[in-house]
PDB file of C-alpha atoms in Angstrom:
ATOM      1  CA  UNK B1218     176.835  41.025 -82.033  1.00 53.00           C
ATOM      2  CA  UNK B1219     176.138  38.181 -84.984  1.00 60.00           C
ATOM      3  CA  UNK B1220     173.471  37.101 -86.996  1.00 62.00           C
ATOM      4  CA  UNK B1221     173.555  33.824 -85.272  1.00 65.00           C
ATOM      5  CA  UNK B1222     172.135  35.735 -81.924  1.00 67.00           C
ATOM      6  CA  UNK B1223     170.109  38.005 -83.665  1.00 69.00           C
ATOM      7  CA  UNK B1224     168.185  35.020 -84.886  1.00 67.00           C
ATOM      8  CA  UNK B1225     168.784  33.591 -81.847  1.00 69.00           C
ATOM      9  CA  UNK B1226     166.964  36.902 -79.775  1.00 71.00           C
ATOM     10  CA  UNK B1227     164.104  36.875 -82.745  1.00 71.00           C
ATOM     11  CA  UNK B1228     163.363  33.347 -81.403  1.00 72.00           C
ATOM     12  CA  UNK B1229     163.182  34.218 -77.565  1.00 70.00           C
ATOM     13  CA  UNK B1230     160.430  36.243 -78.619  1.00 72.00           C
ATOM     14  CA  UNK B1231     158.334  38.017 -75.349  1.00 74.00           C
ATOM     15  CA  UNK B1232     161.061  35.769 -73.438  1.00 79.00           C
ATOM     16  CA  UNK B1233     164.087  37.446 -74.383  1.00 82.00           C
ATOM     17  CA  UNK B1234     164.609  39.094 -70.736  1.00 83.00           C
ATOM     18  CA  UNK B1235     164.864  35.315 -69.356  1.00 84.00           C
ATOM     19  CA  UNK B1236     166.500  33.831 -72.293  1.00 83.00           C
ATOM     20  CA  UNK B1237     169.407  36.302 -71.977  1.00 85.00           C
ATOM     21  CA  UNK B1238     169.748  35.756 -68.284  1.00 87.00           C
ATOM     22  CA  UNK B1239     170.034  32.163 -68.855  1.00 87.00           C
ATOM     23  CA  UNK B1240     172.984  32.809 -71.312  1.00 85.00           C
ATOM     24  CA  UNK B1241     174.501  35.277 -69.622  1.00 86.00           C
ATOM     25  CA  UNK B1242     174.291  32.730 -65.907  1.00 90.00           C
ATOM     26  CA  UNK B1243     175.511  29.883 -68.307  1.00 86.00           C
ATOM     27  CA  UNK B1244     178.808  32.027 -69.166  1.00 84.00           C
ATOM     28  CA  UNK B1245     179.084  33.173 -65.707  1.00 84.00           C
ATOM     29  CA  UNK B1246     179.566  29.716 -64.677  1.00 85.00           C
ATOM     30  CA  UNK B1247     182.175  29.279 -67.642  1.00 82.00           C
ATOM     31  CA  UNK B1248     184.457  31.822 -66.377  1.00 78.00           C
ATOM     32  CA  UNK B1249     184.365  30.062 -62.862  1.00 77.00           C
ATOM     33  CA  UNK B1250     185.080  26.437 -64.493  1.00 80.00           C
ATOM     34  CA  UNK B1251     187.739  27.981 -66.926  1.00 77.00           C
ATOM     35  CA  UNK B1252     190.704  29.048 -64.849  1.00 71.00           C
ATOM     36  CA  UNK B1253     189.772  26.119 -62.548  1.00 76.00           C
ATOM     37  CA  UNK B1254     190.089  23.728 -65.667  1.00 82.00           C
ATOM     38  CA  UNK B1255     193.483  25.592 -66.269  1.00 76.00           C
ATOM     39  CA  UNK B1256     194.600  25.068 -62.951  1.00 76.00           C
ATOM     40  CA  UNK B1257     193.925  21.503 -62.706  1.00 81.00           C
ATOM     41  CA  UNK B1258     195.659  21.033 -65.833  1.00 83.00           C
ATOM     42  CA  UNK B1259     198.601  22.633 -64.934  1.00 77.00           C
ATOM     43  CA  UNK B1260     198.861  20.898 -61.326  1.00 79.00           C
ATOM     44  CA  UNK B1261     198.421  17.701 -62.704  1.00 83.00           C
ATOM     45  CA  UNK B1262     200.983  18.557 -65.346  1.00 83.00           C
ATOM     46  CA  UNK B1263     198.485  17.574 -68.261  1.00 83.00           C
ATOM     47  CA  UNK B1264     199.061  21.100 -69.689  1.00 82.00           C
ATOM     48  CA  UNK B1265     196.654  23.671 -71.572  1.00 79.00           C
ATOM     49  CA  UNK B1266     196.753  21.627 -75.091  1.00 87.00           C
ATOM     50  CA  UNK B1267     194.944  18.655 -74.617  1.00 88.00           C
ATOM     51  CA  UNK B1268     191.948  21.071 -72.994  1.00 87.00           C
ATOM     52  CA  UNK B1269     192.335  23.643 -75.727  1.00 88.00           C
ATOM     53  CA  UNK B1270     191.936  21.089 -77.968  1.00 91.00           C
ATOM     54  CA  UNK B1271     188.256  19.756 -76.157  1.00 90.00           C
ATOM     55  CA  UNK B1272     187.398  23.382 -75.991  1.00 88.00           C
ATOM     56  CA  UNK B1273     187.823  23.328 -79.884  1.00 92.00           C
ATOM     57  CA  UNK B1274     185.578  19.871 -80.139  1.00 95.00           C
ATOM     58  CA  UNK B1275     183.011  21.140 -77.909  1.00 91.00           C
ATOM     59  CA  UNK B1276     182.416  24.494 -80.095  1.00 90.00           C
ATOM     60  CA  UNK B1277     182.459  22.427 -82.996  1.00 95.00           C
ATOM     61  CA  UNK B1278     179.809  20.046 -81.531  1.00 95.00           C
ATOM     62  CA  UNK B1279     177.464  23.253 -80.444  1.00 88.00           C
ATOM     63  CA  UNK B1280     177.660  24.473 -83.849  1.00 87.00           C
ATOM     64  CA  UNK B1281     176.493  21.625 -85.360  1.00 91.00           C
ATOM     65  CA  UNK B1282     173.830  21.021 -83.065  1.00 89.00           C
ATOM     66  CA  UNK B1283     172.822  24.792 -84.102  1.00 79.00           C
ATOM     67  CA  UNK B1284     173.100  24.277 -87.750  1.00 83.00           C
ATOM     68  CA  UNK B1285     170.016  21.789 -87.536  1.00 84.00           C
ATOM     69  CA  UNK B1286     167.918  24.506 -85.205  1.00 76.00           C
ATOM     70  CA  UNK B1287     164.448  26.071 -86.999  1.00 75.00           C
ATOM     71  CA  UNK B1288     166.037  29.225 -87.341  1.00 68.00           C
ATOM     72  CA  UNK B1289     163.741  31.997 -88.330  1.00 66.00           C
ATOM     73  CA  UNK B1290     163.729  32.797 -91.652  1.00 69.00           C
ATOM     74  CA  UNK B1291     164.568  36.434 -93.115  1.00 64.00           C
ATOM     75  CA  UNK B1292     162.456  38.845 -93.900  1.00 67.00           C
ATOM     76  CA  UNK B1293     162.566  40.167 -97.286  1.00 70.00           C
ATOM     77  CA  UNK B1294     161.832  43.690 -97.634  1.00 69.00           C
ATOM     78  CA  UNK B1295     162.885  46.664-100.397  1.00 71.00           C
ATOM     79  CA  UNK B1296     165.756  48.051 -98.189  1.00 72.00           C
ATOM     80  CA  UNK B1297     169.326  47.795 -99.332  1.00 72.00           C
ATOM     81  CA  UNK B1298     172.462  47.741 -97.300  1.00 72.00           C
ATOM     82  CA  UNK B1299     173.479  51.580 -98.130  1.00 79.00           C
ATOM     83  CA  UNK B1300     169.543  52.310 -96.988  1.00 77.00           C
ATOM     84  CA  UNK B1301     170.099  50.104 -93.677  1.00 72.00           C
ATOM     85  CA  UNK B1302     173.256  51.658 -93.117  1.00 77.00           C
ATOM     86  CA  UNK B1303     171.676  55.436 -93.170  1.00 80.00           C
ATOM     87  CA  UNK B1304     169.168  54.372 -90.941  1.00 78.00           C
ATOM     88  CA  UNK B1305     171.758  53.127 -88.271  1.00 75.00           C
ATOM     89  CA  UNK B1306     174.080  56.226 -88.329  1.00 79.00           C
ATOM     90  CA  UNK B1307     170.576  58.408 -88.613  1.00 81.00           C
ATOM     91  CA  UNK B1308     169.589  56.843 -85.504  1.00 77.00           C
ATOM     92  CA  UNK B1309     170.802  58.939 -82.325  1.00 81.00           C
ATOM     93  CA  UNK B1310     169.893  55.453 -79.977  1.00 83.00           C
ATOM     94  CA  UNK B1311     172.201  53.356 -82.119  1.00 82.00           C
ATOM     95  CA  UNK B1312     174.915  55.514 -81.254  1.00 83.00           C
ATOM     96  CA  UNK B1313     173.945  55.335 -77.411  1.00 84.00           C
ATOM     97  CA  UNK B1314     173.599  52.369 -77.221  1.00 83.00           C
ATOM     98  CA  UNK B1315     176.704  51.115 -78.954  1.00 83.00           C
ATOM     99  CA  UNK B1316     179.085  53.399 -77.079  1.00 84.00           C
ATOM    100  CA  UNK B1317     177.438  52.584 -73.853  1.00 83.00           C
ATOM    101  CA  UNK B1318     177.932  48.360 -74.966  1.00 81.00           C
ATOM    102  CA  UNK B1319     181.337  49.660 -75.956  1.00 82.00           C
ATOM    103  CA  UNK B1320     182.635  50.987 -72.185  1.00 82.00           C
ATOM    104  CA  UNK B1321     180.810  48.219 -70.314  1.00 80.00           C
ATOM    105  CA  UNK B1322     181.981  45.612 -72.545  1.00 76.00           C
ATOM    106  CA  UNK B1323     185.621  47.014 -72.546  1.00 76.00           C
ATOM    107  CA  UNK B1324     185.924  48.311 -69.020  1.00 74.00           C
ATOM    108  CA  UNK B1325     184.263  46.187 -66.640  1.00 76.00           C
ATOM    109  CA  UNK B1326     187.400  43.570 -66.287  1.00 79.00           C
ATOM    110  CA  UNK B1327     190.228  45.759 -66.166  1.00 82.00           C
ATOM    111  CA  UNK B1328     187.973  47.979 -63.784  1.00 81.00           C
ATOM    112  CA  UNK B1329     187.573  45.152 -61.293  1.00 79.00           C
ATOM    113  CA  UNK B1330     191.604  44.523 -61.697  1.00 81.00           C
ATOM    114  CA  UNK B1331     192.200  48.036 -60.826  1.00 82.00           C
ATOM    115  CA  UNK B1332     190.068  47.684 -57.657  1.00 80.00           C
ATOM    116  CA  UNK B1333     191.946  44.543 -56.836  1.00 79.00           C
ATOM    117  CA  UNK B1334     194.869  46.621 -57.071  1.00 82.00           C
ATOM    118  CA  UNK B1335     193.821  49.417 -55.026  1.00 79.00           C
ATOM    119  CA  UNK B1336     192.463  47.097 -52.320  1.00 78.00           C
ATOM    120  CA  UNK B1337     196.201  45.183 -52.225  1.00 79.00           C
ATOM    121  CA  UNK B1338     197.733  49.177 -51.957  1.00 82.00           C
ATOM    122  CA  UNK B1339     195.717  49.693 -48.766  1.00 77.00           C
ATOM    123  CA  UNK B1340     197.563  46.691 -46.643  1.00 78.00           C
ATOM    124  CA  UNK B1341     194.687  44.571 -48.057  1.00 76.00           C
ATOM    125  CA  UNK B1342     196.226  40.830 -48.416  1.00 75.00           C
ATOM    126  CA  UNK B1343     195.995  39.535 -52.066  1.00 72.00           C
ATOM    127  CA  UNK B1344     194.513  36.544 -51.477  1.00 73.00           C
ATOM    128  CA  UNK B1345     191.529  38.532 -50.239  1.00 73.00           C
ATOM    129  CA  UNK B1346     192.578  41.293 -52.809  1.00 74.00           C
ATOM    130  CA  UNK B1347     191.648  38.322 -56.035  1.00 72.00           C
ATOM    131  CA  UNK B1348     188.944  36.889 -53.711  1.00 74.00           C
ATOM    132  CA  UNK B1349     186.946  39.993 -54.668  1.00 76.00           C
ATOM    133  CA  UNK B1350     186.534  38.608 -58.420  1.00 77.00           C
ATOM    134  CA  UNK B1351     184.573  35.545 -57.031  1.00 80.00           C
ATOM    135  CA  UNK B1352     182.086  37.866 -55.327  1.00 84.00           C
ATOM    136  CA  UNK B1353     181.483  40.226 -58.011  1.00 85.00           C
ATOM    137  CA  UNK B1354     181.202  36.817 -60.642  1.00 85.00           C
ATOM    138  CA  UNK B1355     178.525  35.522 -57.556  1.00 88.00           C
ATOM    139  CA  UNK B1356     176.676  38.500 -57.194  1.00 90.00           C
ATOM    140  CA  UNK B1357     176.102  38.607 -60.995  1.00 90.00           C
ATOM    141  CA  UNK B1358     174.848  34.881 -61.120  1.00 91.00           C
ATOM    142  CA  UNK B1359     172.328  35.234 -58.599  1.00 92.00           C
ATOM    143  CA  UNK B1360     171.204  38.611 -60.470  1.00 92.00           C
ATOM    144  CA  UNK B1361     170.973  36.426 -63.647  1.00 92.00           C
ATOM    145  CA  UNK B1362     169.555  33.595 -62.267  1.00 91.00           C
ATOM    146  CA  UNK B1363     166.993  36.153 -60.241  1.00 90.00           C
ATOM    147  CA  UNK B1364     166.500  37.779 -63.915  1.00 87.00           C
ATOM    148  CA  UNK B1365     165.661  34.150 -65.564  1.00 86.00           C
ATOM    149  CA  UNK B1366     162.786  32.971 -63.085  1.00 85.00           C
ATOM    150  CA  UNK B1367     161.389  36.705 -63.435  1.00 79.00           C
ATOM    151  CA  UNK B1368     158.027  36.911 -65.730  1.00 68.00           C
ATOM    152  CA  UNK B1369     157.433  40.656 -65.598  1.00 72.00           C
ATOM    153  CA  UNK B1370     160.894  42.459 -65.063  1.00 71.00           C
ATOM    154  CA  UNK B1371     161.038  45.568 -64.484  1.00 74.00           C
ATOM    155  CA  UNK B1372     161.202  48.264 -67.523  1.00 82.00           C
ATOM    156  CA  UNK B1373     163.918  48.894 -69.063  1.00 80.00           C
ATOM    157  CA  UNK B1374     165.031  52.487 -68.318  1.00 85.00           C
ATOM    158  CA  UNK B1375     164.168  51.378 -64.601  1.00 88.00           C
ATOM    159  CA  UNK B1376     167.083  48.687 -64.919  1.00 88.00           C
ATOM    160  CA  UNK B1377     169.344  51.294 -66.416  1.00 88.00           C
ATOM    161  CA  UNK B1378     168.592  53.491 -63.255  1.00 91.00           C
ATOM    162  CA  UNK B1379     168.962  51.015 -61.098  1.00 92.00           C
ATOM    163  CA  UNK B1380     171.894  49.146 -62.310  1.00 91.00           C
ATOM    164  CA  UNK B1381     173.862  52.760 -62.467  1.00 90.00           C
ATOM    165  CA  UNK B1382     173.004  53.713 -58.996  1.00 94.00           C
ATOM    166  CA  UNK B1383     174.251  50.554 -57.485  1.00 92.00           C
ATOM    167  CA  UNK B1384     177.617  50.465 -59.523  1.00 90.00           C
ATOM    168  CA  UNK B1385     178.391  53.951 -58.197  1.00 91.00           C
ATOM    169  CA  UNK B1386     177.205  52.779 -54.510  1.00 92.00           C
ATOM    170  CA  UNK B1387     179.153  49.715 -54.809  1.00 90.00           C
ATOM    171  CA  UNK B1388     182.234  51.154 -56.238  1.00 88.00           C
ATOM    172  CA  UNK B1389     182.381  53.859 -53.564  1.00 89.00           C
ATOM    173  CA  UNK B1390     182.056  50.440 -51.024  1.00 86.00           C
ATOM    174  CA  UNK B1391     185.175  48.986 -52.495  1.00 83.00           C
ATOM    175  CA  UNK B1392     187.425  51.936 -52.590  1.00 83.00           C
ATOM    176  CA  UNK B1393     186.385  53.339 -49.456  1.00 82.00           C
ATOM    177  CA  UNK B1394     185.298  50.917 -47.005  1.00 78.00           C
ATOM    178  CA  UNK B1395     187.941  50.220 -44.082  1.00 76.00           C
ATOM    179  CA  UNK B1396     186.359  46.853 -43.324  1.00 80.00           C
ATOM    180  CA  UNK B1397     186.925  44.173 -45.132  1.00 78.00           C
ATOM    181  CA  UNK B1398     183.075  42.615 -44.720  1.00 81.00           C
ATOM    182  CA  UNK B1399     182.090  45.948 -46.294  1.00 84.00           C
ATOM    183  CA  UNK B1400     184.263  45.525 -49.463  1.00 81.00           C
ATOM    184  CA  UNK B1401     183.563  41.986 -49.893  1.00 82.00           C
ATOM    185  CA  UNK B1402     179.901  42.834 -49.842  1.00 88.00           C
ATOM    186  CA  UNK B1403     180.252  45.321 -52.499  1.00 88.00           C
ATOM    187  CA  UNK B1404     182.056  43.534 -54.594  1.00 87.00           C
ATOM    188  CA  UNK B1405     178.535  41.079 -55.033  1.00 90.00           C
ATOM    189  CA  UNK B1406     176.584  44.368 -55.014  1.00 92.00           C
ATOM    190  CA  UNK B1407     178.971  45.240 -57.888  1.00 91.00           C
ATOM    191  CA  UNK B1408     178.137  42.150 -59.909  1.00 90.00           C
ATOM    192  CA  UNK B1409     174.778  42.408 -59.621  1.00 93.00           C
ATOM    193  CA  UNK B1410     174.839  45.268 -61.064  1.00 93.00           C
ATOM    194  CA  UNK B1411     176.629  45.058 -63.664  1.00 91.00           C
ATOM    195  CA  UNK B1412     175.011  41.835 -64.657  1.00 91.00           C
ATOM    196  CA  UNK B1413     171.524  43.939 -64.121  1.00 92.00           C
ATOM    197  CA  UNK B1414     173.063  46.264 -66.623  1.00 90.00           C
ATOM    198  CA  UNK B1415     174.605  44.183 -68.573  1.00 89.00           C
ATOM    199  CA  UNK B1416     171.076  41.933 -69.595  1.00 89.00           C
ATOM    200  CA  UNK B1417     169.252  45.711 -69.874  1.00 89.00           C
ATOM    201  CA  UNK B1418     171.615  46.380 -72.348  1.00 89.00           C
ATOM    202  CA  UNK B1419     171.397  43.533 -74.341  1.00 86.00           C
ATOM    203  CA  UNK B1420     167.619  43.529 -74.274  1.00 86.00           C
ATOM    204  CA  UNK B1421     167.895  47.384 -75.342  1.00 85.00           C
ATOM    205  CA  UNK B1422     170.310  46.809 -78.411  1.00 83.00           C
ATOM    206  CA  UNK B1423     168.337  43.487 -79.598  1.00 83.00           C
ATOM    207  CA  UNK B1424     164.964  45.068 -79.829  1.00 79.00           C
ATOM    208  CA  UNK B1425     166.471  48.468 -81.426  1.00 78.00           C
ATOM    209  CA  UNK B1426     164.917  49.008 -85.318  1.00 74.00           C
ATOM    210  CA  UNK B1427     166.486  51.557 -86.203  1.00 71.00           C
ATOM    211  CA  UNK B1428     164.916  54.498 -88.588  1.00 61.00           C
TER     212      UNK B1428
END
Protein backbone atom coordinates (compact mmCIF):
# COMPACT_ATOMS: atom_id res chain seq x y z
CA UNK A 1 0.00 0.00 0.00
CA UNK A 2 1.31 3.85 -0.84
CA UNK A 3 0.57 7.14 0.14
CA UNK A 4 -0.58 7.87 -3.30
CA UNK A 5 -3.78 5.40 -2.58
CA UNK A 6 -4.13 6.27 0.80
CA UNK A 7 -4.87 9.75 -0.41
CA UNK A 8 -6.43 8.32 -3.08
CA UNK A 9 -9.07 6.08 -0.52
CA UNK A 10 -9.31 9.48 1.80
CA UNK A 11 -10.84 11.02 -1.37
CA UNK A 12 -13.45 8.18 -2.19
CA UNK A 13 -14.80 9.14 0.98
CA UNK A 14 -18.47 7.15 1.89
CA UNK A 15 -17.71 5.79 -1.81
CA UNK A 16 -14.75 3.85 -1.21
CA UNK A 17 -16.68 0.33 -1.58
CA UNK A 18 -17.49 1.46 -5.36
CA UNK A 19 -14.37 3.32 -5.99
CA UNK A 20 -12.31 0.19 -5.21
CA UNK A 21 -14.46 -2.02 -7.33
CA UNK A 22 -13.97 0.23 -10.16
CA UNK A 23 -10.12 -0.12 -9.74
CA UNK A 24 -10.00 -3.39 -9.01
CA UNK A 25 -12.64 -4.19 -12.57
CA UNK A 26 -10.23 -1.69 -14.38
CA UNK A 27 -7.11 -4.09 -13.53
CA UNK A 28 -9.12 -7.08 -14.14
CA UNK A 29 -9.51 -6.02 -17.60
CA UNK A 30 -5.62 -5.26 -17.73
CA UNK A 31 -4.64 -8.70 -17.05
CA UNK A 32 -7.04 -9.88 -19.93
CA UNK A 33 -5.54 -7.16 -22.51
CA UNK A 34 -1.89 -7.89 -21.25
CA UNK A 35 -0.96 -11.37 -22.38
CA UNK A 36 -3.25 -10.67 -25.39
CA UNK A 37 -1.04 -7.50 -26.18
CA UNK A 38 1.98 -9.95 -25.71
CA UNK A 39 0.65 -12.35 -27.95
CA UNK A 40 -0.11 -10.12 -30.73
CA UNK A 41 3.22 -8.78 -30.48
CA UNK A 42 4.91 -11.80 -30.68
CA UNK A 43 2.72 -13.24 -33.71
CA UNK A 44 3.20 -10.32 -35.59
CA UNK A 45 6.88 -10.47 -34.78
CA UNK A 46 6.85 -6.75 -33.40
CA UNK A 47 8.32 -8.15 -30.13
CA UNK A 48 7.78 -7.16 -26.30
CA UNK A 49 10.09 -3.81 -26.55
CA UNK A 50 8.33 -1.48 -28.49
CA UNK A 51 5.06 -2.31 -26.02
CA UNK A 52 7.20 -2.24 -22.92
CA UNK A 53 8.29 0.84 -23.93
CA UNK A 54 4.28 2.38 -24.36
CA UNK A 55 3.62 0.66 -21.11
CA UNK A 56 6.47 2.94 -19.70
CA UNK A 57 4.84 6.24 -21.57
CA UNK A 58 1.47 5.45 -20.46
CA UNK A 59 2.53 5.24 -16.56
CA UNK A 60 4.40 8.24 -17.07
CA UNK A 61 1.37 10.04 -18.61
CA UNK A 62 -1.03 8.76 -15.52
CA UNK A 63 1.36 10.13 -13.17
CA UNK A 64 1.38 13.31 -14.44
CA UNK A 65 -2.15 13.59 -14.86
CA UNK A 66 -2.14 12.64 -10.94
CA UNK A 67 0.43 15.10 -9.95
CA UNK A 68 -2.11 17.99 -10.89
CA UNK A 69 -5.15 16.07 -8.82
CA UNK A 70 -6.58 18.14 -5.44
CA UNK A 71 -5.06 15.73 -3.32
CA UNK A 72 -6.09 15.98 0.26
CA UNK A 73 -3.92 17.64 2.31
CA UNK A 74 -2.23 16.07 5.59
CA UNK A 75 -3.26 16.30 8.72
CA UNK A 76 -0.94 17.64 11.18
CA UNK A 77 -1.18 16.24 14.50
CA UNK A 78 1.50 15.76 17.69
CA UNK A 79 2.28 12.06 16.80
CA UNK A 80 5.73 11.07 15.69
CA UNK A 81 6.79 8.17 13.59
CA UNK A 82 8.20 5.98 16.70
CA UNK A 83 4.49 6.90 18.34
CA UNK A 84 2.70 5.76 14.93
CA UNK A 85 4.78 2.87 14.75
CA UNK A 86 3.71 1.58 18.49
CA UNK A 87 0.33 2.09 17.66
CA UNK A 88 0.53 -0.26 14.52
CA UNK A 89 2.41 -3.20 16.19
CA UNK A 90 -0.01 -2.42 19.46
CA UNK A 91 -2.82 -2.99 17.26
CA UNK A 92 -3.91 -6.83 17.19
CA UNK A 93 -6.22 -5.87 13.69
CA UNK A 94 -3.13 -4.53 11.97
CA UNK A 95 -1.58 -7.72 12.33
CA UNK A 96 -4.82 -9.55 10.96
CA UNK A 97 -5.28 -7.81 8.57
CA UNK A 98 -1.83 -7.62 7.06
CA UNK A 99 -1.18 -11.35 7.24
CA UNK A 100 -4.55 -12.08 5.86
CA UNK A 101 -3.57 -9.23 2.66
CA UNK A 102 -0.30 -11.12 2.83
CA UNK A 103 -1.73 -14.95 1.84
CA UNK A 104 -4.41 -13.61 -0.51
CA UNK A 105 -2.14 -11.32 -2.18
CA UNK A 106 0.66 -14.03 -2.43
CA UNK A 107 -1.36 -17.16 -2.95
CA UNK A 108 -4.23 -16.59 -5.05
CA UNK A 109 -2.15 -16.97 -8.56
CA UNK A 110 -0.02 -19.77 -7.91
CA UNK A 111 -3.22 -21.37 -6.20
CA UNK A 112 -5.22 -21.13 -9.41
CA UNK A 113 -1.91 -22.63 -11.32
CA UNK A 114 -1.93 -25.49 -9.02
CA UNK A 115 -5.62 -26.19 -9.81
CA UNK A 116 -4.82 -25.91 -13.46
CA UNK A 117 -2.39 -28.47 -12.79
CA UNK A 118 -4.44 -30.81 -10.94
CA UNK A 119 -7.29 -30.50 -13.45
CA UNK A 120 -4.57 -31.42 -16.51
CA UNK A 121 -3.47 -34.67 -13.93
CA UNK A 122 -7.06 -35.93 -14.05
CA UNK A 123 -7.12 -36.54 -18.12
CA UNK A 124 -8.44 -32.93 -18.16
CA UNK A 125 -7.14 -31.38 -21.69
CA UNK A 126 -4.98 -28.21 -21.14
CA UNK A 127 -6.57 -26.11 -23.27
CA UNK A 128 -9.58 -26.46 -21.00
CA UNK A 129 -7.04 -26.95 -18.06
CA UNK A 130 -5.73 -22.72 -18.80
CA UNK A 131 -9.33 -21.97 -19.90
CA UNK A 132 -10.14 -22.08 -16.18
CA UNK A 133 -8.05 -18.70 -15.59
CA UNK A 134 -10.53 -16.81 -17.93
CA UNK A 135 -13.46 -17.91 -15.77
CA UNK A 136 -12.11 -17.23 -12.48
CA UNK A 137 -10.71 -13.48 -14.08
CA UNK A 138 -14.78 -13.30 -15.40
CA UNK A 139 -16.34 -14.25 -12.38
CA UNK A 140 -14.30 -11.60 -10.49
CA UNK A 141 -15.27 -8.74 -13.01
CA UNK A 142 -18.81 -9.23 -12.80
CA UNK A 143 -18.36 -9.37 -8.81
CA UNK A 144 -16.53 -5.99 -9.19
CA UNK A 145 -18.58 -4.51 -11.55
CA UNK A 146 -21.77 -5.91 -9.30
CA UNK A 147 -19.71 -4.25 -6.24
CA UNK A 148 -19.38 -0.70 -8.21
CA UNK A 149 -23.20 -0.10 -9.10
CA UNK A 150 -23.94 -1.26 -5.35
CA UNK A 151 -24.99 1.84 -2.92
CA UNK A 152 -25.43 -0.07 0.34
CA UNK A 153 -23.10 -3.24 0.26
CA UNK A 154 -23.28 -5.45 2.52
CA UNK A 155 -21.11 -5.14 5.94
CA UNK A 156 -18.03 -5.94 6.05
CA UNK A 157 -17.57 -9.04 8.26
CA UNK A 158 -20.67 -10.32 6.13
CA UNK A 159 -18.33 -10.11 2.93
CA UNK A 160 -15.57 -11.83 4.82
CA UNK A 161 -18.13 -14.69 5.60
CA UNK A 162 -19.32 -14.84 2.52
CA UNK A 163 -16.36 -14.55 0.36
CA UNK A 164 -14.66 -17.53 2.63
CA UNK A 165 -17.55 -19.83 2.30
CA UNK A 166 -17.67 -19.65 -1.41
CA UNK A 167 -13.79 -20.06 -1.93
CA UNK A 168 -13.97 -23.29 0.08
CA UNK A 169 -17.30 -24.34 -1.96
CA UNK A 170 -15.71 -23.43 -5.11
CA UNK A 171 -12.40 -24.96 -4.52
CA UNK A 172 -13.96 -28.27 -3.47
CA UNK A 173 -15.95 -27.77 -7.22
CA UNK A 174 -12.66 -27.64 -9.00
CA UNK A 175 -10.81 -30.44 -7.41
CA UNK A 176 -13.60 -32.68 -7.16
CA UNK A 177 -16.08 -32.29 -9.76
CA UNK A 178 -16.00 -35.13 -12.57
CA UNK A 179 -17.78 -32.87 -15.04
CA UNK A 180 -16.25 -30.50 -16.71
CA UNK A 181 -19.48 -27.86 -16.68
CA UNK A 182 -19.12 -28.24 -12.90
CA UNK A 183 -15.42 -27.12 -12.76
CA UNK A 184 -15.76 -24.47 -15.22
CA UNK A 185 -18.55 -23.07 -13.13
CA UNK A 186 -16.49 -22.98 -10.11
CA UNK A 187 -13.81 -21.58 -11.41
CA UNK A 188 -16.26 -18.06 -11.88
CA UNK A 189 -17.67 -18.92 -8.43
CA UNK A 190 -13.96 -18.84 -7.44
CA UNK A 191 -13.37 -15.37 -8.81
CA UNK A 192 -16.10 -13.94 -7.42
CA UNK A 193 -15.04 -14.68 -4.49
CA UNK A 194 -11.99 -13.84 -4.27
CA UNK A 195 -12.66 -10.54 -5.88
CA UNK A 196 -15.60 -10.25 -3.03
CA UNK A 197 -12.74 -10.78 -0.67
CA UNK A 198 -10.36 -9.17 -2.16
CA UNK A 199 -12.44 -5.40 -2.22
CA UNK A 200 -13.54 -6.41 1.71
CA UNK A 201 -10.12 -6.46 2.38
CA UNK A 202 -9.06 -3.46 0.95
CA UNK A 203 -11.98 -1.52 2.38
CA UNK A 204 -10.97 -3.18 5.89
CA UNK A 205 -7.15 -2.17 5.77
CA UNK A 206 -7.97 1.50 4.29
CA UNK A 207 -10.34 2.52 6.99
CA UNK A 208 -8.06 0.81 9.87
CA UNK A 209 -6.70 3.79 12.54
CA UNK A 210 -4.86 2.08 14.40
CA UNK A 211 -4.43 2.75 18.42
Amino acid sequence: MHATQLALAELAGDDLDATLACTNLLGSVGELLGPVTLAFAAGTGLGWRPVFAAGGVLMLAYAAWLSFQPLPRPRRDRSTPWSVARAVFRDVRVLRLAALWGLSATLEAPFVGFLVANLQTRGISAAFATALVVSVVAGGMVTYAGLALLRRPASTRARFVIASLGLLVTTVGIVAAPWTVVVGLAGVGFGAATALLWVALQVSVFRLRPG
